[in-house]
Every structure is written in C-alpha cells, then in structure tokens.
Coordinates of C-alpha atoms in Angstrom, one line a residue:
X1 CA 72.7 -11.9 53.2
X2 CA 74.3 -13.8 55.8
X3 CA 72.9 -11.8 58.8
X4 CA 69.4 -12.6 57.6
X5 CA 70.3 -16.5 57.3
X6 CA 72.0 -16.3 60.8
X7 CA 68.8 -14.8 62.2
X8 CA 66.4 -16.8 60.5
X9 CA 68.8 -20.2 62.0
X10 CA 68.4 -18.7 65.3
X11 CA 64.7 -18.4 65.2
X12 CA 64.5 -21.8 63.8
X13 CA 66.5 -23.1 66.7
X14 CA 63.9 -21.1 69.1
X15 CA 61.1 -22.7 67.4
X16 CA 62.6 -26.2 67.7
X17 CA 63.0 -25.6 71.2
X18 CA 59.4 -25.0 71.6
X19 CA 58.7 -28.1 69.6
X20 CA 61.0 -30.1 71.9
X21 CA 59.7 -28.8 75.3
X22 CA 56.0 -29.3 74.4
X23 CA 55.3 -32.3 72.4
X24 CA 57.5 -35.0 74.2
X25 CA 56.1 -33.5 77.8
X26 CA 52.6 -34.3 76.7
X27 CA 52.8 -37.9 78.0
X28 CA 55.1 -37.1 80.8
X29 CA 57.5 -40.1 80.2
X30 CA 59.7 -38.8 77.6
X31 CA 60.9 -35.7 79.8
X32 CA 64.4 -37.6 80.7
X33 CA 64.9 -39.1 77.2
X34 CA 64.2 -35.7 75.3
X35 CA 66.6 -33.7 77.8
X36 CA 69.3 -36.3 77.2
X37 CA 68.9 -36.2 73.3
X38 CA 69.2 -32.3 73.3
X39 CA 72.3 -32.3 75.6
X40 CA 73.7 -35.1 73.4
X41 CA 73.0 -33.1 70.1
X42 CA 74.3 -30.0 71.7
X43 CA 77.6 -31.5 72.7
X44 CA 77.9 -33.0 69.2
X45 CA 77.5 -29.9 67.6
X46 CA 79.8 -28.1 69.6
X47 CA 82.4 -30.6 69.2
X48 CA 82.1 -30.4 65.5
X49 CA 82.2 -26.5 65.6
X50 CA 85.0 -26.3 67.8
X51 CA 87.4 -29.1 66.2
X52 CA 86.9 -28.4 62.5
X53 CA 87.8 -24.9 61.1
X54 CA 87.3 -25.9 57.2
X55 CA 86.5 -22.9 55.2
X56 CA 84.5 -24.9 52.6
X57 CA 81.7 -25.9 55.5
X58 CA 82.0 -22.9 57.5
X59 CA 78.6 -21.6 56.6
X60 CA 76.7 -24.9 57.4
X61 CA 78.7 -25.0 60.7
X62 CA 77.8 -21.5 61.8
X63 CA 74.1 -22.3 60.9
X64 CA 74.3 -25.3 63.1
X65 CA 75.7 -23.2 65.9
X66 CA 72.9 -20.7 65.5
X67 CA 70.2 -23.2 65.6
X68 CA 72.1 -24.5 68.9
X69 CA 72.2 -21.4 70.1
X70 CA 68.4 -20.9 69.4
X71 CA 67.5 -24.0 71.1
X72 CA 69.2 -23.1 74.3
X73 CA 67.8 -19.8 74.3
X74 CA 64.4 -21.0 73.7
X75 CA 64.7 -23.9 76.4
X76 CA 65.8 -21.0 78.9
X77 CA 62.9 -18.9 78.0
X78 CA 60.5 -22.1 78.4
X79 CA 62.0 -22.8 81.9
X80 CA 61.3 -19.0 83.0
X81 CA 57.7 -19.2 81.6
X82 CA 57.1 -22.2 84.0
X83 CA 59.0 -21.0 86.9
X84 CA 56.9 -17.8 87.0

C-alpha cells in the first residue's frame, strides 16, 4: 500500500513540475519568481525532512519528500526537452 502512495506522490510532483514550468512562463516575467519559490519550497521541505525524525508524521514527511523529488525530476526533464 505504501509503495502505491509513494509512486502516486512522485507522479503528483512530476505533474506539479509541468504546471510550474508552463503556466508562469506564459508571460515571461515570472520565471525568476517561480524559480525562487520552487527552490525555497524545496529547501524548506528538505529542512523539515532531515531535522525531524518523528514517527507519527513520518508518512506525511515521506510523501512531501516524494513530491519534492518528482518536482525536481520533472524540471530536469523539461530542461532536457528545451535543450534538445
């Protein structure tokens, strides 16, 4: 059961990456702001993951980490699509 939830949260992060890379870039003015927001959220999630090892919130933290990994992976895929 946890494997399905982890894969679903990873794919949700990948979907969020596609949203974050296409919608703000339509105007061309929000690229720097959206990039800084994405980096800030990734760092806040990483700080929360690696500083707290509580057992009662472990599933939520693990899901946030999978979403974060999906966002980073999706942005790398988009960067490779733009580079080719």
